[in-house]
Short mmCIF file of C-alpha atoms in Angstrom, two decimals:
data_model
loop_
_atom_site.label_atom_id
_atom_site.label_comp_id
_atom_site.label_asym_id
_atom_site.label_seq_id
_atom_site.Cartn_x
_atom_site.Cartn_y
_atom_site.Cartn_z
CA MET A 1 -90.04 -75.75 -4.60
CA VAL A 2 -91.34 -73.50 -1.82
CA ILE A 3 -89.26 -70.86 -0.05
CA ILE A 4 -90.48 -70.34 3.52
CA SER A 5 -89.90 -67.34 5.76
CA ILE A 6 -90.97 -67.60 9.42
CA THR A 7 -91.29 -64.22 11.10
CA PRO A 8 -92.76 -62.81 14.34
CA GLU A 9 -94.46 -59.98 12.39
CA ILE A 10 -95.30 -58.84 8.86
CA ALA A 11 -96.70 -55.52 7.64
CA LEU A 12 -99.16 -56.41 4.90
CA ASP A 13 -101.03 -53.49 3.34
CA LYS A 14 -103.84 -52.19 5.56
CA SER A 15 -102.96 -54.62 8.33
CA ILE A 16 -101.99 -54.02 11.97
CA ASN A 17 -99.90 -57.19 12.09
CA TYR A 18 -96.58 -55.50 12.82
CA ALA A 19 -94.74 -53.31 15.32
CA GLY A 20 -92.00 -51.76 13.23
CA GLY A 21 -89.01 -52.26 10.99
CA LEU A 22 -88.87 -56.06 10.82
CA GLY A 23 -92.54 -56.31 9.94
CA VAL A 24 -92.26 -53.66 7.23
CA LEU A 25 -89.17 -55.34 5.77
CA GLU A 26 -90.92 -58.71 5.66
CA GLY A 27 -93.91 -57.10 3.97
CA ASP A 28 -91.64 -55.54 1.34
CA LYS A 29 -89.98 -58.91 0.70
CA PHE A 30 -93.38 -60.57 0.42
CA TYR A 31 -94.72 -58.26 -2.29
CA ALA A 32 -91.44 -58.31 -4.21
CA ALA A 33 -91.39 -62.12 -4.11
CA GLY A 34 -94.88 -62.15 -5.59
CA ASP A 35 -93.81 -59.81 -8.40
CA MET A 36 -90.80 -62.03 -9.12
CA GLY A 37 -92.94 -65.16 -9.39
CA LEU A 38 -91.30 -66.89 -6.43
CA ASP A 39 -93.16 -69.73 -4.72
CA TYR A 40 -92.88 -67.86 -1.42
CA LEU A 41 -94.64 -68.67 1.84
CA VAL A 42 -94.54 -66.51 4.97
CA LEU A 43 -95.60 -68.04 8.30
CA SER A 44 -96.44 -65.66 11.14
CA LEU A 45 -99.06 -64.93 13.80
CA TYR A 46 -102.38 -63.13 13.42
CA TYR A 47 -102.55 -60.36 16.02
CA ARG A 48 -106.12 -59.27 16.70
CA GLY A 49 -105.10 -56.17 18.66
CA GLY A 50 -102.05 -55.16 16.61
CA TYR A 51 -99.20 -53.42 18.40
CA THR A 52 -100.22 -50.29 20.29
CA LYS A 53 -102.23 -47.12 19.78
CA ILE A 54 -101.25 -44.06 21.78
CA LYS A 55 -104.00 -42.00 23.36
CA PHE A 56 -103.60 -38.90 25.51
CA HIS A 57 -105.95 -38.16 28.39
CA GLY A 58 -104.75 -34.77 29.52
CA SER A 59 -101.13 -35.28 30.51
CA THR A 60 -101.53 -39.05 30.83
CA VAL A 61 -100.69 -41.42 28.01
CA VAL A 62 -102.57 -44.66 27.47
CA MET A 63 -101.23 -47.50 25.33
CA ASP A 64 -104.31 -49.14 23.86
CA ARG A 65 -105.10 -51.90 21.37
CA GLU A 66 -105.18 -51.08 17.69
CA SER A 67 -108.36 -51.58 15.69
CA ALA A 68 -108.28 -54.04 12.81
CA ASN A 69 -108.93 -52.77 9.30
CA GLU A 70 -112.05 -54.47 7.97
CA GLU A 71 -110.80 -54.27 4.40
CA PHE A 72 -107.71 -56.28 5.33
CA TYR A 73 -109.76 -58.77 7.31
CA ARG A 74 -112.03 -59.34 4.30
CA SER A 75 -108.97 -60.05 2.14
CA LEU A 76 -108.05 -63.05 4.31
CA LYS A 77 -109.20 -66.57 3.49
CA PRO A 78 -109.71 -69.02 6.36
CA GLY A 79 -107.58 -72.14 6.12
CA GLU A 80 -108.43 -75.49 7.62
CA GLU A 81 -108.35 -75.40 11.42
CA PHE A 82 -105.82 -77.72 13.10
CA THR A 83 -104.53 -78.44 16.58
CA ILE A 84 -101.18 -78.39 18.33
CA THR A 85 -100.14 -79.37 21.85
CA LEU A 86 -99.08 -76.47 24.03
CA ASN A 87 -98.38 -76.55 27.78
CA ASN A 88 -99.84 -80.08 27.82
CA ASN A 89 -103.11 -78.78 26.36
CA ILE A 90 -104.75 -79.11 22.96
CA VAL A 91 -104.81 -75.68 21.27
CA TYR A 92 -106.97 -74.95 18.22
CA ILE A 93 -105.25 -72.92 15.50
CA GLN A 94 -107.04 -70.98 12.75
CA PRO A 95 -104.79 -70.15 9.77
CA TRP A 96 -105.68 -66.97 7.88
CA ILE A 97 -104.34 -66.84 4.31
CA TYR A 98 -103.35 -63.70 2.42
CA GLU A 99 -102.23 -64.00 -1.20
CA TYR A 100 -100.38 -61.74 -3.59
CA LYS A 101 -99.58 -63.24 -6.99
CA THR A 102 -97.31 -66.24 -6.27
CA ALA A 103 -96.63 -65.23 -2.65
CA LYS A 104 -98.74 -66.42 0.26
CA ALA A 105 -98.77 -65.41 3.93
CA VAL A 106 -100.35 -67.69 6.52
CA LEU A 107 -101.16 -66.03 9.84
CA PHE A 108 -101.89 -68.31 12.79
CA GLU A 109 -104.58 -67.31 15.28
CA ALA A 110 -105.03 -69.27 18.51
CA LYS A 111 -108.77 -69.82 18.97
CA CYS A 112 -109.00 -71.67 22.28
CA PRO A 113 -108.52 -72.31 25.14
CA GLU A 114 -108.72 -68.71 26.35
CA TRP A 115 -105.20 -68.59 27.84
CA ALA A 116 -103.77 -69.67 24.47
CA ARG A 117 -106.02 -67.26 22.55
CA LYS A 118 -104.35 -64.42 24.42
CA LEU A 119 -100.97 -65.41 22.97
CA THR A 120 -101.92 -64.10 19.52
CA ASP A 121 -103.52 -60.91 20.79
CA ARG A 122 -100.74 -58.31 20.47
CA VAL A 123 -97.39 -57.94 18.72
CA TYR A 124 -94.50 -58.19 21.25
CA ILE A 125 -96.83 -57.35 24.14
CA GLU A 126 -97.44 -59.93 26.86
CA ASP A 127 -98.39 -59.91 30.52
CA SER A 128 -95.71 -62.35 31.64
CA ASP A 129 -92.55 -64.18 30.59
CA PHE A 130 -94.65 -67.34 30.36
CA GLU A 131 -96.93 -65.74 27.75
CA LYS A 132 -93.93 -64.43 25.82
CA ASN A 133 -92.22 -67.82 25.75
CA MET A 134 -95.37 -69.71 24.82
CA LYS A 135 -96.19 -67.28 22.01
CA TYR A 136 -93.09 -68.36 20.12
CA VAL A 137 -93.51 -72.01 21.00
CA LEU A 138 -96.95 -71.65 19.39
CA LEU A 139 -95.44 -70.06 16.27
CA ALA A 140 -92.87 -72.87 16.00
CA LYS A 141 -95.38 -75.70 16.45
CA ALA A 142 -98.04 -74.15 14.21
CA SER A 143 -95.45 -73.49 11.49
CA TRP A 144 -94.14 -77.05 11.68
CA GLU A 145 -97.63 -78.54 11.55
CA TYR A 146 -98.55 -76.38 8.55
CA MET A 147 -95.32 -77.23 6.72
CA ASN A 148 -95.89 -80.93 7.25
CA LYS A 149 -99.62 -81.10 6.59
CA TYR A 150 -100.25 -78.44 3.94
CA VAL A 151 -96.92 -77.89 2.17
CA GLY A 152 -95.06 -81.18 2.43
CA LEU A 153 -91.46 -81.23 3.63
CA GLU A 154 -90.36 -82.68 0.30
CA ASN A 155 -91.64 -79.52 -1.43
CA ILE A 156 -89.60 -77.07 0.67
CA SER A 157 -86.30 -75.77 -0.68
CA LEU A 158 -85.31 -73.38 2.11
CA VAL A 159 -86.53 -72.08 5.48
CA ASP A 160 -85.46 -68.59 6.57
CA LEU A 161 -85.84 -67.82 10.27
CA GLU A 162 -86.34 -64.11 10.86
CA GLU A 163 -84.78 -63.37 14.27
CA SER A 164 -84.09 -66.07 16.81
CA TYR A 165 -87.59 -65.97 18.32
CA THR A 166 -88.39 -68.27 15.41
CA GLY A 167 -85.41 -70.56 16.12
CA LEU A 168 -87.50 -72.82 18.35
CA ILE A 169 -88.67 -74.65 15.23
CA LEU A 170 -85.16 -76.09 14.91
CA TYR A 171 -86.05 -78.47 17.76
CA LEU A 172 -88.67 -79.94 15.41
CA MET A 173 -86.91 -79.81 12.04
CA ASN A 174 -84.81 -82.66 10.74
CA ASN A 175 -81.48 -82.18 9.02
CA THR A 176 -82.90 -82.78 5.55
CA LEU A 177 -84.34 -79.24 5.45
CA LYS A 178 -82.01 -76.36 4.73
CA ALA A 179 -82.55 -73.49 7.17
CA ARG A 180 -80.85 -70.19 7.91
CA ILE A 181 -81.25 -67.60 10.61
CA ILE A 182 -81.35 -63.89 9.72
CA ILE A 183 -80.16 -61.67 12.58
CA HIS A 184 -81.93 -58.31 12.35
CA THR A 185 -80.48 -56.61 15.42
CA PRO A 186 -77.39 -56.69 17.63
CA GLY A 187 -79.55 -55.42 20.51
CA PRO A 188 -80.30 -57.76 23.43
CA TRP A 189 -84.08 -57.78 22.74
CA GLY A 190 -83.37 -59.75 19.55
CA HIS A 191 -81.63 -62.60 21.40
CA PRO A 192 -84.25 -64.09 23.72
CA LEU A 193 -83.57 -66.43 26.58
CA PHE A 194 -85.82 -69.48 26.93
CA PRO A 195 -86.05 -71.60 30.11
CA GLY A 196 -84.73 -75.10 29.61
CA ASP A 197 -87.73 -76.69 31.32
CA ILE A 198 -90.07 -75.19 28.69
CA ILE A 199 -87.87 -76.53 25.89
CA GLU A 200 -87.81 -79.97 27.51
CA ARG A 201 -91.57 -80.04 28.07
CA GLU A 202 -92.56 -78.68 24.65
CA PHE A 203 -89.97 -80.32 22.43
CA GLY A 204 -88.74 -83.31 24.45
CA VAL A 205 -85.15 -82.07 24.35
CA LYS A 206 -82.84 -81.82 27.37
CA SER A 207 -81.07 -78.48 27.48
CA GLU A 208 -79.26 -75.97 29.66
CA SER A 209 -81.29 -74.23 32.34
CA ILE A 210 -81.40 -71.07 30.22
CA VAL A 211 -80.99 -71.14 26.44
CA ASN A 212 -79.91 -68.13 24.37
CA MET A 213 -81.85 -68.91 21.23
CA THR A 214 -79.56 -66.93 18.92
CA ARG A 215 -76.53 -68.84 20.14
CA GLU A 216 -78.42 -72.14 19.98
CA SER A 217 -79.63 -71.44 16.43
CA ILE A 218 -76.12 -70.55 15.28
CA LYS A 219 -74.84 -73.86 16.66
CA LYS A 220 -77.51 -75.83 14.80
CA LEU A 221 -77.19 -74.05 11.43
CA SER A 222 -74.48 -73.79 8.80
CA GLU A 223 -75.45 -70.32 7.53
CA VAL A 224 -76.22 -67.08 9.36
CA ILE A 225 -77.23 -63.91 7.55
CA VAL A 226 -76.77 -60.36 8.82
CA VAL A 227 -78.50 -57.44 7.13
CA SER A 228 -75.63 -55.05 6.40
CA LYS A 229 -71.93 -55.32 5.73
CA LYS A 230 -71.10 -53.52 8.97
CA GLN A 231 -72.97 -56.15 10.99
CA SER A 232 -70.55 -58.80 9.71
CA ASP A 233 -68.04 -57.01 11.97
CA ILE A 234 -70.42 -56.41 14.89
CA ILE A 235 -72.19 -59.76 15.31
CA PRO A 236 -69.01 -61.90 15.63
CA ARG A 237 -68.01 -59.73 18.60
CA ILE A 238 -71.27 -60.70 20.31
CA PHE A 239 -71.53 -64.28 19.01
CA PRO A 240 -68.08 -65.71 18.16
CA GLU A 241 -69.85 -68.94 17.17
CA VAL A 242 -70.75 -67.42 13.77
CA ALA A 243 -67.17 -67.81 12.52
CA GLY A 244 -67.22 -69.38 9.07
CA LYS A 245 -71.02 -69.23 8.83
CA LEU A 246 -71.67 -65.54 8.27
CA LYS A 247 -73.05 -63.89 5.14
CA ALA A 248 -74.03 -60.23 4.79
CA ILE A 249 -77.03 -59.31 2.63
CA THR A 250 -78.01 -55.67 3.08
CA ASN A 251 -81.72 -54.91 3.36
CA GLY A 252 -83.70 -53.04 0.75
CA ILE A 253 -87.20 -51.70 0.14
CA TYR A 254 -90.07 -52.46 -2.22
CA LEU A 255 -89.82 -49.44 -4.49
CA GLU A 256 -93.38 -49.71 -5.79
CA ARG A 257 -94.64 -49.39 -2.22
CA TRP A 258 -92.51 -46.46 -1.12
CA MET A 259 -91.66 -44.26 -4.12
CA ASP A 260 -93.98 -41.58 -5.42
CA SER A 261 -95.50 -43.04 -8.59
CA LYS A 262 -94.27 -40.16 -10.77
CA LEU A 263 -90.73 -40.51 -9.48
CA TYR A 264 -90.86 -44.30 -9.81
CA ASN A 265 -92.01 -44.18 -13.43
CA ALA A 266 -89.42 -41.53 -14.28
CA TRP A 267 -86.72 -43.64 -12.60
CA LEU A 268 -87.71 -46.66 -14.71
CA LYS A 269 -87.18 -44.53 -17.82
CA ARG A 270 -84.01 -42.97 -16.35
CA GLU A 271 -85.52 -39.51 -16.81
CA PHE A 272 -84.24 -37.51 -13.83
CA ASN A 273 -85.70 -34.03 -14.13
CA LEU A 274 -85.33 -31.52 -11.32
CA GLU A 275 -88.67 -29.89 -12.09
CA THR A 276 -90.40 -33.25 -11.75
CA LEU A 277 -88.81 -33.71 -8.34
CA LYS A 278 -89.78 -30.23 -7.17
CA GLU A 279 -93.38 -30.57 -8.39
CA THR A 280 -93.72 -33.96 -6.70
CA ARG A 281 -92.35 -32.60 -3.44
CA LEU A 282 -94.77 -29.67 -3.54
CA GLU A 283 -97.75 -31.99 -4.08
CA ALA A 284 -96.60 -34.22 -1.23
CA LYS A 285 -96.25 -31.24 1.08
CA ARG A 286 -99.88 -30.31 0.50
CA GLU A 287 -100.88 -33.79 1.65
CA LEU A 288 -98.52 -33.50 4.60
CA GLU A 289 -100.01 -30.19 5.67
CA SER A 290 -103.47 -31.78 5.79
CA LEU A 291 -102.07 -34.61 7.91
CA LEU A 292 -100.27 -32.28 10.32
CA ARG A 293 -103.43 -30.21 10.88
CA VAL A 294 -105.05 -33.29 12.40
CA TYR A 295 -102.52 -32.96 15.23
CA LYS A 296 -101.95 -29.21 15.20
CA PRO A 297 -104.81 -27.23 13.62
CA GLY A 298 -103.72 -24.22 11.63
CA VAL A 299 -100.12 -25.31 11.08
CA GLU A 300 -98.75 -24.04 7.76
CA VAL A 301 -95.90 -25.70 5.93
CA GLY A 302 -95.55 -22.97 3.30
CA ASN A 303 -92.04 -22.71 1.91
CA LYS A 304 -90.35 -23.86 5.11
CA ILE A 305 -87.93 -26.78 5.19
CA VAL A 306 -89.62 -29.92 6.57
CA ILE A 307 -87.33 -31.96 8.84
CA THR A 308 -88.50 -35.39 9.98
CA TRP A 309 -87.38 -37.78 12.72
CA SER A 310 -89.52 -40.90 12.53
CA ARG A 311 -88.48 -44.13 14.28
CA ARG A 312 -89.42 -46.40 17.14
CA LEU A 313 -88.82 -44.45 20.36
CA SER A 314 -85.86 -46.33 21.77
CA ARG A 315 -82.63 -45.18 23.39
CA TYR A 316 -80.27 -46.54 20.75
CA LYS A 317 -82.08 -44.60 18.00
CA ARG A 318 -81.23 -41.40 19.89
CA PRO A 319 -84.46 -39.39 19.60
CA TYR A 320 -82.91 -37.11 22.18
CA PHE A 321 -80.63 -35.62 19.51
CA ILE A 322 -83.45 -33.84 17.67
CA ALA A 323 -85.33 -33.14 20.92
CA ARG A 324 -82.29 -31.45 22.41
CA PHE A 325 -81.71 -29.48 19.21
CA LEU A 326 -85.27 -28.17 19.32
CA GLU A 327 -84.92 -27.19 22.98
CA GLU A 328 -81.83 -25.19 22.05
CA ASN A 329 -83.42 -23.67 18.92
CA PRO A 330 -87.08 -23.00 19.74
CA ASP A 331 -87.48 -20.39 16.97
CA LEU A 332 -86.13 -22.60 14.21
CA ASN A 333 -87.32 -21.57 10.75
CA ALA A 334 -88.55 -25.04 9.89
CA ILE A 335 -91.40 -27.47 10.31
CA VAL A 336 -90.18 -30.41 12.37
CA VAL A 337 -92.19 -33.63 12.29
CA LEU A 338 -91.62 -36.14 15.07
CA ALA A 339 -93.22 -39.57 14.77
CA GLY A 340 -92.97 -42.93 16.44
CA LYS A 341 -94.12 -45.19 19.26
CA PRO A 342 -92.26 -46.76 22.16
CA HIS A 343 -92.72 -50.31 23.37
CA PRO A 344 -95.26 -50.06 26.22
CA LYS A 345 -92.77 -51.59 28.67
CA ASP A 346 -89.79 -49.42 27.72
CA PRO A 347 -89.31 -46.62 30.31
CA ASP A 348 -86.87 -44.78 28.05
CA GLY A 349 -89.43 -44.87 25.25
CA TYR A 350 -92.06 -43.32 27.51
CA LYS A 351 -89.65 -40.52 28.39
CA TYR A 352 -89.06 -39.69 24.73
CA LEU A 353 -92.79 -39.88 24.00
CA TYR A 354 -93.53 -37.28 26.68
CA TRP A 355 -90.61 -35.15 25.49
CA PHE A 356 -91.86 -35.20 21.89
CA ARG A 357 -95.40 -34.46 23.07
CA ASP A 358 -94.20 -31.53 25.18
CA LEU A 359 -92.20 -30.08 22.28
CA SER A 360 -95.23 -30.36 20.02
CA LEU A 361 -97.40 -28.55 22.55
CA LYS A 362 -95.06 -25.67 23.29
CA LEU A 363 -93.36 -25.05 19.92
CA ARG A 364 -95.51 -23.80 17.05
CA ASN A 365 -93.26 -25.36 14.40
CA VAL A 366 -93.10 -28.90 15.88
CA VAL A 367 -95.71 -31.60 15.30
CA TYR A 368 -95.64 -35.01 17.01
CA ILE A 369 -97.52 -37.88 15.32
CA PRO A 370 -98.01 -40.65 17.89
CA ASP A 371 -100.19 -43.00 15.83
CA TYR A 372 -97.47 -43.71 13.30
CA ASN A 373 -98.28 -46.39 10.71
CA LEU A 374 -97.58 -47.41 7.11
CA GLU A 375 -99.88 -44.81 5.58
CA VAL A 376 -98.38 -41.98 7.64
CA ALA A 377 -94.88 -43.18 6.79
CA LYS A 378 -95.64 -43.08 3.06
CA ILE A 379 -96.58 -39.41 3.34
CA LEU A 380 -93.57 -38.44 5.45
CA VAL A 381 -90.92 -40.06 3.22
CA LYS A 382 -92.29 -38.19 0.19
CA ALA A 383 -93.00 -34.78 1.72
CA SER A 384 -89.93 -34.15 3.89
CA ASP A 385 -86.97 -32.03 2.82
CA LEU A 386 -84.53 -33.66 5.24
CA TRP A 387 -84.72 -37.07 6.93
CA LEU A 388 -82.90 -37.65 10.22
CA PHE A 389 -81.42 -41.06 11.05
CA THR A 390 -79.43 -40.93 14.28
CA PRO A 391 -78.74 -44.38 15.83
CA PHE A 392 -75.83 -45.00 18.17
CA SER A 393 -73.11 -46.47 15.97
CA GLY A 394 -72.97 -50.25 16.10
CA TRP A 395 -76.58 -50.72 17.25
CA GLU A 396 -78.49 -50.31 13.98
CA ALA A 397 -78.43 -53.57 12.02
CA CYS A 398 -79.40 -51.85 8.79
CA GLY A 399 -82.42 -49.55 8.91
CA THR A 400 -84.59 -48.76 5.90
CA SER A 401 -86.43 -45.49 6.67
CA TYR A 402 -83.58 -43.47 5.13
CA MET A 403 -83.83 -45.62 1.99
CA LYS A 404 -87.52 -44.73 1.64
CA ALA A 405 -86.73 -41.04 1.94
CA LEU A 406 -83.76 -41.11 -0.43
CA VAL A 407 -85.63 -42.81 -3.28
CA ASN A 408 -88.10 -39.91 -3.12
CA GLY A 409 -85.28 -37.40 -3.49
CA VAL A 410 -85.24 -36.55 0.24
CA PRO A 411 -81.63 -36.29 1.48
CA VAL A 412 -80.73 -37.71 4.89
CA LEU A 413 -78.56 -36.61 7.76
CA SER A 414 -77.36 -39.82 9.33
CA SER A 415 -74.95 -41.25 11.83
CA ARG A 416 -72.45 -43.74 10.44
CA ASP A 417 -74.26 -46.98 11.08
CA GLY A 418 -76.14 -49.86 9.52
CA GLY A 419 -76.72 -49.94 5.79
CA VAL A 420 -76.33 -46.16 5.51
CA LEU A 421 -72.62 -46.67 4.95
CA GLU A 422 -73.41 -48.58 1.74
CA VAL A 423 -76.00 -46.11 0.47
CA VAL A 424 -75.09 -42.55 1.48
CA THR A 425 -72.02 -40.66 0.33
CA ASP A 426 -71.44 -37.61 2.49
CA GLY A 427 -72.20 -34.43 0.55
CA VAL A 428 -73.44 -36.32 -2.52
CA ASN A 429 -76.88 -37.79 -1.77
CA GLY A 430 -77.00 -36.93 1.93
CA TRP A 431 -74.83 -36.13 4.91
CA LEU A 432 -73.08 -38.21 7.56
CA PHE A 433 -71.90 -37.38 11.06
CA GLY A 434 -70.22 -39.20 13.92
CA GLU A 435 -67.90 -42.19 14.17
CA ASP A 436 -68.10 -45.56 12.45
CA ILE A 437 -67.82 -47.64 15.63
CA ARG A 438 -67.24 -51.36 15.13
CA ASP A 439 -67.10 -52.30 18.82
CA PHE A 440 -70.45 -53.01 20.44
CA VAL A 441 -70.58 -50.29 23.09
CA ASN A 442 -73.15 -51.02 25.80
CA ILE A 443 -75.13 -47.78 25.84
CA TYR A 444 -76.73 -48.71 29.17
CA GLU A 445 -73.54 -49.41 31.12
CA ASP A 446 -70.42 -48.23 29.28
CA PRO A 447 -69.31 -44.70 30.32
CA ARG A 448 -67.93 -44.19 26.81
CA ALA A 449 -71.49 -43.98 25.51
CA LYS A 450 -72.11 -40.56 27.04
CA GLU A 451 -68.77 -39.21 25.78
CA ILE A 452 -69.53 -40.48 22.28
CA ASP A 453 -73.00 -38.92 22.41
CA GLU A 454 -71.62 -35.51 23.35
CA ARG A 455 -69.04 -35.51 20.55
CA GLU A 456 -71.55 -36.70 17.98
CA TYR A 457 -74.29 -34.31 19.07
CA THR A 458 -71.90 -31.39 18.56
CA GLU A 459 -71.28 -32.53 14.99
CA PHE A 460 -74.96 -33.35 14.41
CA LYS A 461 -76.22 -29.90 15.39
CA ALA A 462 -73.54 -28.13 13.32
CA LYS A 463 -74.39 -30.17 10.21
CA LEU A 464 -78.11 -29.76 10.72
CA ALA A 465 -77.74 -25.99 11.05
CA SER A 466 -75.63 -25.86 7.88
CA ILE A 467 -78.17 -27.92 5.91
CA ILE A 468 -80.99 -25.60 6.98
CA ASP A 469 -78.88 -22.63 5.90
CA MET A 470 -78.16 -24.35 2.58
CA TYR A 471 -81.84 -24.97 1.95
CA TYR A 472 -82.65 -21.25 2.22
CA ASN A 473 -79.44 -19.59 1.02
CA LYS A 474 -77.91 -22.08 -1.42
CA PRO A 475 -80.98 -23.86 -2.79
CA GLU A 476 -79.21 -24.97 -5.96
CA LYS A 477 -76.76 -27.00 -3.83
CA TYR A 478 -79.59 -28.53 -1.78
CA TRP A 479 -81.52 -29.58 -4.90
CA GLU A 480 -78.38 -31.01 -6.46
CA ILE A 481 -78.08 -33.37 -3.51
CA ALA A 482 -81.82 -34.11 -3.55
CA LEU A 483 -81.64 -34.98 -7.26
CA ASN A 484 -78.65 -37.24 -6.57
CA ALA A 485 -80.64 -39.02 -3.86
CA TRP A 486 -83.43 -39.82 -6.32
CA ARG A 487 -81.05 -40.70 -9.14
CA ILE A 488 -78.55 -42.87 -7.22
CA THR A 489 -80.48 -44.62 -4.47
CA PRO A 490 -83.19 -46.82 -6.06
CA ASP A 491 -80.68 -49.09 -7.76
CA LEU A 492 -78.85 -49.53 -4.44
CA VAL A 493 -81.87 -50.46 -2.31
CA ASP A 494 -84.24 -52.36 -4.60
CA ILE A 495 -85.57 -55.29 -2.53
CA LYS A 496 -85.80 -57.46 -5.66
CA LYS A 497 -82.01 -57.34 -5.94
CA VAL A 498 -81.85 -58.32 -2.27
CA LEU A 499 -84.06 -61.35 -2.88
CA ARG A 500 -81.87 -62.46 -5.77
CA LYS A 501 -78.94 -62.51 -3.35
CA TYR A 502 -81.02 -64.49 -0.85
CA TYR A 503 -82.25 -67.14 -3.24
CA PHE A 504 -80.13 -67.19 -6.40
CA GLU A 505 -76.55 -66.37 -5.40
#
């Protein structure tokens, strides 16, 4: 029986078919499912222009299309073209098939007419609300057609809906199929509103004038999954309808994808040697230095501590914590790597992008990497000495970047949010700061947000300063924590254990 996951994005190796965390997570699940021999099918869209590539023309930033990797394109097999009805028009859909062992991903590309073709051009980037709404109607209808015609409903055991953008398919599904929704964020961008007239026209269903698709999906389903234990406290405060339906399954990572091969093989044998960790870190730093010189020629890592903040540039992730720290400590004895992209329509994200860029230009020890991708991430999580994870408490559903660092023996300094609380023990395999807030504080409107930020920044900068001091003056203590990170974390974050909870428990 086939397990189906429907997702807005998926980060397959060498692809540009993702924007960030959700796509990477779904890619990790895909490869792990193939290793485990699961009959696993992912349905998503094929984005010709990817997410966004940042280019600087003097002081002006341009958000451009990404260029497809020809090697990935050649790995795709064309499926049989089919049609769906969209906006009262016939739309031609080309499925592209990517296979890994027993797992298969089918990516739908709209071929024509031209207005529909544009819907599968970019990840999360549209010119209008109409395009945004129709993109996910397309995903729902193409997924349903493929399930019916090429899988067979009688062969499907379970349908997982990744975020409520995919919940539109529930207007097409009958009650004989078991489906669940996985909520990957408490943030408002993860709970889209669809006009009722579009739902009526496309699915023949009368509805309210505006439909919150998360709320509607919860009403239709008997099981809702959140991706960390903490979110089982947060989400019911936003959606009381989940009462009695909620299950928490904390995210993980595909270790084979993210761990240094030497550390991974040693972990399998349970041979945790400090010299192995140090040698691996040194090799990774050489690769990092070559990468950093692309952005800042002549930069030398040497024996300095490497501190990394690498996330999507969004207000709730608080990139301003490290930016402010660098403004206050311009002569810091460290190499600080800043990486990440904003959404092209997020004004806060643009502000942080310019701030990071300015810091990189004026401070010799700071390097900003704007064209952040999977390959860059793999270098950073192996070559850093400290990983920063600073979301506003209550807003991070889980997060996985800290997991990728920890399994490589890179300790983290994190706020108390998401899955960190289940993975990091303060002073053992990393460090924690701030409050564990279980209310959902509106960071855009609630005056408490600024007060919380000030308190937590004070603690953040004190802990960061003490960790830097430890690295240079008490190295045996630093390496004890680094060794603990490598030794403890992989068993806690293995995505294969996560999939067993999804499909066998």
